[in-house]
Amino acid sequence: MTGFIIKRTLQAIPILLGASTLIFLLMHAAPGDPTSMYLRPDIDPVVIEQMRKNLGLDQPVHVQYVRWLSSFATGDFGYSFSQKRPIVDIIKDTLPNTMLLSGIALLVIFAVGVVIGTIQAVRQYSWIDNVATIGAFFFYSMPSFWFGLMLILLLSYKLQWLPASQMTSVNFEFLPASEQWLDRLKHLLMPAVALGIGGAASVARYMRSGMLEQVRQDYVRTARAKGLSERVVIFKHAMRNALIPIITLLGLYLPFLVGGAVLIETIFAWPGIGRLIVTAIFQRDYPVVLATAFVSAIVVVLGSFIADVLYTVVDPRVRVDEGEA
Amino acid sequence: MNARIGIPIGLFSLLMIGCGGGEPAGEGPGTAEAPVDGGTAVISTVSDFDAFNELVSTDYDTNQTMSYILYMNLIQLDEDMNYVPYLADSFWMPEDGLSLSFRIREGVTWHDGTPVTADDVIWTYEMSVNPDIAYANSAYFQYVTRAVKADDRTVRFDFSAAHSDAPMDFTEWSIMPKHLLEGIPAAEMRNAPYNRNPVGNGPFRFVSWQSNQQVVFEANPDFVFGRPHLDRIVVRIIPEQTTVLTELLTGGVDFMRAVPPAEMHRVEESDDHYAITYPARSYTFLVWNTRNPLFESATVRRALTMAINRQEIVEALLYGYGTVAVSDAMPFQWEFNEELEPWPYDVEQARRLLAEEGWTDHDGDGIIDKDGRPFRFTLRTNQGNDLREDIVVIVQNALQQVGIDAQPQMVEWNTFITDLKDKKFEAAVSGWSVDFKFNPTDTFSTEAIEAGQYNYPSYSNPTADSLMDLALSTLDREAAKPLWNQYSEIIHQDQPYTFLYYLNERVGVNNRLRGVEADARGHLINAAEWWIPEDMQRRGAEQPVAVAGEAPR
């Protein structure tokens, strides 16, 4: 296992370096720079030139790249052009918020997806299966931002049950601890559902077909023939095998949940890393774009790593330290 | 002169954020009641602040918040654009107009208790002109040669030349506390921790800033004009307009700026809210490249203006929240020529004028032509600005009626701007956000035709040039007024731009928030006087107060 981790870590280095370099070049190839926002005839061009100099943008691109890479390698992400503070602080502020939202959304995706998919497989062609199938296609096809706006329209605007934006209410700090918890939950519910529902629908489809495949296998017939209860047959035998492809999905969903939250975070004013990336791209805040892209790349690598490890948990036949996993 | 930038707002659109003008508009219900202290007002904004430091901030909203909530500027403008004392209790200028002195009001302290002195003003000036700082509004001080400390409370700014409206440059310039910032090297000022943890001297004190979430201010009990009514102002950052509107209508937010014109009816129809509109500090125009043979004749440009129904643009695209523009001066500026009427929408007259200039459809292909050249050009604007893209379509249709073929072209923002500055375009829809001080030299003077400068149309008129120069060096507003009237008459005749509209800013306010005034000067001008009736104040959980229309939270 240790060997596997070391190997994967070494493999990750060129991937991360390549991704960062590519993004660096793309950002600098995009027209304009942070100072091109200052479109006011009365701003002295000398001032703008000085601003560019202060930000190091007057240097040739390759010099900027080497500078950036060397400070990056020593763990110094630098300062944000727009927020004017260390990027490490910004990521510390935003990443946990995104993790919270994504974590709950991930829970929605897999809990709801697996449960619905299993029910559908066990009750194949029943009305419940048909309704769930139609529902799954509907939610899978709907863009998450549209669904988010509909949730706001219904639950915030019409029914006034849930707050439409932000992580906490204005009077949060004056609430007793018990109610603070509830306040957070209320703010979390809509964005998490909006973010997770599409994924849940797709997981349900995978789970349904996986389960259907398994229940037709000989070992399931054997288990039934042994006289095991249906519960044990489904949950202990069939489900465990049906979960293997789902685990692959889990690995794929991890990075999606960092990048995929961009629109949801914007709609619900959630102060996460997705919104940070979008704002930074618009403002040509190069160091922030690079740092956040780097963090995302790490999550991608980590996601596929976790998926590989999880295989061994659900499938004893897979051993990571025996060659390619 | 305020060099605040327009940042991208909404998801994918670039709009200039503007604010401003004219009569102080609308007040809340029940203004007859006596104001009471207490309560929290929640304001929304679409993007985060940048830095609460005059020397490094480049953001319009941050500037407004600094000028009216956190800090005190030396002087302010009243609703008629006259200067009134604020941090300075008096200011004076000798008859030759070669200096301007300010005396700081007695008893003003920074929020940490340190008195505000002449040293703070002089230090802020010195940093503002320090090249390493790259202060965005350094143009405020283009005439200032030095700042002299006359005594502990008096500062004199010496000018290199007399110029019009000199005090204007000091109305949006916030003084910074020298004792907290002087140790910071100029080149590192933009990353100073102070920027996110400021100490002001204005009506509200800074409490906390959670990035991309909210900024909290609380009443300054020692404010020199007396404690403001509100206990707290919370500015919540919510990027998506639909979400903000929902928060406004359900009581989560009390004050929303830039309500989309199409959604204003929701605010106006609501029993629990009221709407305020006021002139924004921006105008939108069509620019004609006068170096292009198609547009070199002023008569042709006038015909183009007449062929476009600008009132229709205001009605259809702005839902009436705007007025047809007539010149580069805005109606709230004293330089504005009240006599001027927009050219009428008159397709027949437009056709006649074009024919007079030799533009008729000689070859019968539906496009007018002259010397074998058809009247065909590309009409550009920046991609992603839905409003401007719609304008392009309307203009294209309108010009078709007079046999002109305008071909729309949407261009990426930075390319768009660079090409405008380099005069590599035929015609374009663009806009300016403007300052209180009217100064057309950057946009219409012959000097500014040079590549990289802002005279997009390459407009050159020696009479206009000398009128600008003369008016800008005339100290007395009354003496300068006829010069500006003459100038705007020339621009009106020459039509280097087809002026489209002056935008109106739209604000939605919850009934609980009383005493709100907003005009061209901004949306926070009297934040210190806002108040909330006691039975409508938000409380902590100990006493949740249900207000009509508010979601239980």
mmCIF file of N, CA and C in Angstrom, chain B residues 269-326:
data_model
loop_
_atom_site.group_PDB
_atom_site.id
_atom_site.type_symbol
_atom_site.label_atom_id
_atom_site.label_comp_id
_atom_site.label_asym_id
_atom_site.label_seq_id
_atom_site.Cartn_x
_atom_site.Cartn_y
_atom_site.Cartn_z
ATOM 1 N N GLU B 269 -44.963 47.081 -6.983
ATOM 2 C CA GLU B 269 -46.260 46.501 -6.628
ATOM 3 C C GLU B 269 -46.282 45.971 -5.202
ATOM 4 N N SER B 270 -45.125 45.820 -4.596
ATOM 5 C CA SER B 270 -45.085 45.246 -3.253
ATOM 6 C C SER B 270 -45.581 46.254 -2.221
ATOM 7 N N ASP B 271 -46.419 45.792 -1.275
ATOM 8 C CA ASP B 271 -46.905 46.677 -0.207
ATOM 9 C C ASP B 271 -45.827 46.944 0.827
ATOM 10 N N ASP B 272 -44.812 46.106 0.841
ATOM 11 C CA ASP B 272 -43.806 46.210 1.896
ATOM 12 C C ASP B 272 -42.520 46.879 1.435
ATOM 13 N N HIS B 273 -42.525 47.389 0.212
ATOM 14 C CA HIS B 273 -41.301 47.985 -0.316
ATOM 15 C C HIS B 273 -41.605 49.268 -1.057
ATOM 16 N N TYR B 274 -40.591 50.086 -1.217
ATOM 17 C CA TYR B 274 -40.732 51.244 -2.072
ATOM 18 C C TYR B 274 -39.521 51.358 -2.989
ATOM 19 N N ALA B 275 -39.719 52.062 -4.078
ATOM 20 C CA ALA B 275 -38.674 52.164 -5.088
ATOM 21 C C ALA B 275 -38.108 53.574 -5.103
ATOM 22 N N ILE B 276 -36.824 53.689 -5.356
ATOM 23 C CA ILE B 276 -36.182 54.991 -5.544
ATOM 24 C C ILE B 276 -35.462 54.933 -6.884
ATOM 25 N N THR B 277 -35.677 55.940 -7.708
ATOM 26 C CA THR B 277 -34.869 56.000 -8.927
ATOM 27 C C THR B 277 -34.168 57.349 -8.960
ATOM 28 N N TYR B 278 -33.005 57.352 -9.547
ATOM 29 C CA TYR B 278 -32.247 58.588 -9.665
ATOM 30 C C TYR B 278 -31.268 58.442 -10.808
ATOM 31 N N PRO B 279 -30.782 59.548 -11.355
ATOM 32 C CA PRO B 279 -29.905 59.459 -12.516
ATOM 33 C C PRO B 279 -28.601 58.750 -12.174
ATOM 34 N N ALA B 280 -28.269 57.745 -12.947
ATOM 35 C CA ALA B 280 -26.982 57.086 -12.781
ATOM 36 C C ALA B 280 -25.907 57.994 -13.368
ATOM 37 N N ARG B 281 -24.675 57.779 -12.931
ATOM 38 C CA ARG B 281 -23.586 58.599 -13.455
ATOM 39 C C ARG B 281 -23.012 57.953 -14.705
ATOM 40 N N SER B 282 -23.868 57.693 -15.679
ATOM 41 C CA SER B 282 -23.345 57.092 -16.903
ATOM 42 C C SER B 282 -24.249 57.396 -18.081
ATOM 43 N N TYR B 283 -23.676 57.387 -19.261
ATOM 44 C CA TYR B 283 -24.485 57.512 -20.458
ATOM 45 C C TYR B 283 -23.976 56.561 -21.530
ATOM 46 N N THR B 284 -24.869 56.228 -22.460
ATOM 47 C CA THR B 284 -24.560 55.250 -23.492
ATOM 48 C C THR B 284 -24.702 55.924 -24.852
ATOM 49 N N PHE B 285 -23.828 55.578 -25.764
ATOM 50 C CA PHE B 285 -23.794 56.291 -27.037
ATOM 51 C C PHE B 285 -23.361 55.371 -28.159
ATOM 52 N N LEU B 286 -23.601 55.847 -29.383
ATOM 53 C CA LEU B 286 -23.064 55.225 -30.587
ATOM 54 C C LEU B 286 -21.912 56.107 -31.031
ATOM 55 N N VAL B 287 -20.758 55.520 -31.247
ATOM 56 C CA VAL B 287 -19.631 56.349 -31.685
ATOM 57 C C VAL B 287 -19.361 56.078 -33.168
ATOM 58 N N TRP B 288 -19.215 57.168 -33.922
ATOM 59 C CA TRP B 288 -18.927 57.081 -35.357
ATOM 60 C C TRP B 288 -17.470 57.435 -35.577
ATOM 61 N N ASN B 289 -16.744 56.618 -36.299
ATOM 62 C CA ASN B 289 -15.347 56.924 -36.585
ATOM 63 C C ASN B 289 -15.301 57.979 -37.694
ATOM 64 N N THR B 290 -15.031 59.235 -37.301
ATOM 65 C CA THR B 290 -15.112 60.325 -38.282
ATOM 66 C C THR B 290 -13.981 60.292 -39.301
ATOM 67 N N ARG B 291 -12.967 59.428 -39.081
ATOM 68 C CA ARG B 291 -11.896 59.256 -40.069
ATOM 69 C C ARG B 291 -12.371 58.394 -41.240
ATOM 70 N N ASN B 292 -13.463 57.669 -40.982
ATOM 71 C CA ASN B 292 -14.034 56.818 -42.023
ATOM 72 C C ASN B 292 -14.859 57.693 -42.967
ATOM 73 N N PRO B 293 -14.642 57.584 -44.318
ATOM 74 C CA PRO B 293 -15.365 58.446 -45.270
ATOM 75 C C PRO B 293 -16.890 58.388 -45.073
ATOM 76 N N LEU B 294 -17.401 57.265 -44.582
ATOM 77 C CA LEU B 294 -18.848 57.160 -44.372
ATOM 78 C C LEU B 294 -19.342 58.179 -43.355
ATOM 79 N N PHE B 295 -18.509 58.444 -42.349
ATOM 80 C CA PHE B 295 -18.973 59.241 -41.220
ATOM 81 C C PHE B 295 -18.292 60.596 -41.118
ATOM 82 N N GLU B 296 -17.588 61.026 -42.177
ATOM 83 C CA GLU B 296 -16.818 62.263 -42.009
ATOM 84 C C GLU B 296 -17.702 63.508 -42.038
ATOM 85 N N SER B 297 -18.905 63.392 -42.592
ATOM 86 C CA SER B 297 -19.781 64.564 -42.660
ATOM 87 C C SER B 297 -20.697 64.650 -41.438
ATOM 88 N N ALA B 298 -20.726 65.838 -40.820
ATOM 89 C CA ALA B 298 -21.596 66.041 -39.659
ATOM 90 C C ALA B 298 -23.059 65.897 -40.049
ATOM 91 N N THR B 299 -23.386 66.280 -41.271
ATOM 92 C CA THR B 299 -24.770 66.157 -41.724
ATOM 93 C C THR B 299 -25.187 64.687 -41.755
ATOM 94 N N VAL B 300 -24.302 63.843 -42.256
ATOM 95 C CA VAL B 300 -24.597 62.402 -42.275
ATOM 96 C C VAL B 300 -24.794 61.893 -40.854
ATOM 97 N N ARG B 301 -23.928 62.340 -39.935
ATOM 98 C CA ARG B 301 -24.031 61.855 -38.556
ATOM 99 C C ARG B 301 -25.341 62.305 -37.920
ATOM 100 N N ARG B 302 -25.759 63.538 -38.237
ATOM 101 C CA ARG B 302 -27.051 63.996 -37.726
ATOM 102 C C ARG B 302 -28.178 63.144 -38.292
ATOM 103 N N ALA B 303 -28.063 62.805 -39.592
ATOM 104 C CA ALA B 303 -29.083 61.967 -40.232
ATOM 105 C C ALA B 303 -29.148 60.604 -39.542
ATOM 106 N N LEU B 304 -27.991 60.052 -39.211
ATOM 107 C CA LEU B 304 -27.949 58.752 -38.530
ATOM 108 C C LEU B 304 -28.671 58.835 -37.187
ATOM 109 N N THR B 305 -28.401 59.934 -36.461
ATOM 110 C CA THR B 305 -29.064 60.115 -35.170
ATOM 111 C C THR B 305 -30.578 60.169 -35.355
ATOM 112 N N MET B 306 -31.018 60.934 -36.352
ATOM 113 C CA MET B 306 -32.458 61.094 -36.554
ATOM 114 C C MET B 306 -33.126 59.799 -36.986
ATOM 115 N N ALA B 307 -32.343 58.909 -37.591
ATOM 116 C CA ALA B 307 -32.928 57.654 -38.072
ATOM 117 C C ALA B 307 -33.159 56.651 -36.941
ATOM 118 N N ILE B 308 -32.600 56.955 -35.778
ATOM 119 C CA ILE B 308 -32.686 55.995 -34.671
ATOM 120 C C ILE B 308 -33.673 56.488 -33.624
ATOM 121 N N ASN B 309 -34.629 55.644 -33.313
ATOM 122 C CA ASN B 309 -35.632 56.006 -32.316
ATOM 123 C C ASN B 309 -35.077 55.732 -30.922
ATOM 124 N N ARG B 310 -34.477 56.763 -30.333
ATOM 125 C CA ARG B 310 -33.811 56.576 -29.048
ATOM 126 C C ARG B 310 -34.806 56.409 -27.907
ATOM 127 N N GLN B 311 -35.979 57.068 -28.061
ATOM 128 C CA GLN B 311 -37.009 56.906 -27.038
ATOM 129 C C GLN B 311 -37.461 55.444 -26.971
ATOM 130 N N GLU B 312 -37.505 54.801 -28.135
ATOM 131 C CA GLU B 312 -37.907 53.388 -28.174
ATOM 132 C C GLU B 312 -36.898 52.526 -27.402
ATOM 133 N N ILE B 313 -35.620 52.860 -27.545
ATOM 134 C CA ILE B 313 -34.590 52.106 -26.815
ATOM 135 C C ILE B 313 -34.814 52.245 -25.310
ATOM 136 N N VAL B 314 -35.090 53.483 -24.882
ATOM 137 C CA VAL B 314 -35.338 53.718 -23.457
ATOM 138 C C VAL B 314 -36.560 52.933 -22.996
ATOM 139 N N GLU B 315 -37.634 52.963 -23.802
ATOM 140 C CA GLU B 315 -38.869 52.285 -23.396
ATOM 141 C C GLU B 315 -38.708 50.768 -23.424
ATOM 142 N N ALA B 316 -38.144 50.266 -24.529
ATOM 143 C CA ALA B 316 -38.147 48.820 -24.742
ATOM 144 C C ALA B 316 -37.055 48.115 -23.944
ATOM 145 N N LEU B 317 -35.903 48.716 -23.851
ATOM 146 C CA LEU B 317 -34.785 48.017 -23.214
ATOM 147 C C LEU B 317 -34.595 48.428 -21.756
ATOM 148 N N LEU B 318 -34.937 49.675 -21.443
ATOM 149 C CA LEU B 318 -34.737 50.140 -20.060
ATOM 150 C C LEU B 318 -36.058 50.220 -19.306
ATOM 151 N N TYR B 319 -37.142 49.797 -19.945
ATOM 152 C CA TYR B 319 -38.464 49.887 -19.329
ATOM 153 C C TYR B 319 -38.731 51.298 -18.807
ATOM 154 N N GLY B 320 -38.226 52.267 -19.530
ATOM 155 C CA GLY B 320 -38.458 53.661 -19.153
ATOM 156 C C GLY B 320 -37.493 54.201 -18.114
ATOM 157 N N TYR B 321 -36.577 53.364 -17.587
ATOM 158 C CA TYR B 321 -35.655 53.860 -16.567
ATOM 159 C C TYR B 321 -34.435 54.516 -17.197
ATOM 160 N N GLY B 322 -34.705 55.617 -17.881
ATOM 161 C CA GLY B 322 -33.646 56.361 -18.518
ATOM 162 C C GLY B 322 -34.266 57.523 -19.272
ATOM 163 N N THR B 323 -33.423 58.422 -19.784
ATOM 164 C CA THR B 323 -33.925 59.496 -20.635
ATOM 165 C C THR B 323 -33.015 59.604 -21.848
ATOM 166 N N VAL B 324 -33.588 60.085 -22.941
ATOM 167 C CA VAL B 324 -32.803 60.225 -24.160
ATOM 168 C C VAL B 324 -31.696 61.245 -23.912
ATOM 169 N N ALA B 325 -30.479 60.883 -24.265
ATOM 170 C CA ALA B 325 -29.336 61.747 -23.981
ATOM 171 C C ALA B 325 -29.169 62.793 -25.080
ATOM 172 N N VAL B 326 -28.555 63.906 -24.715
ATOM 173 C CA VAL B 326 -28.424 64.991 -25.670
ATOM 174 C C VAL B 326 -26.992 65.493 -25.786
#
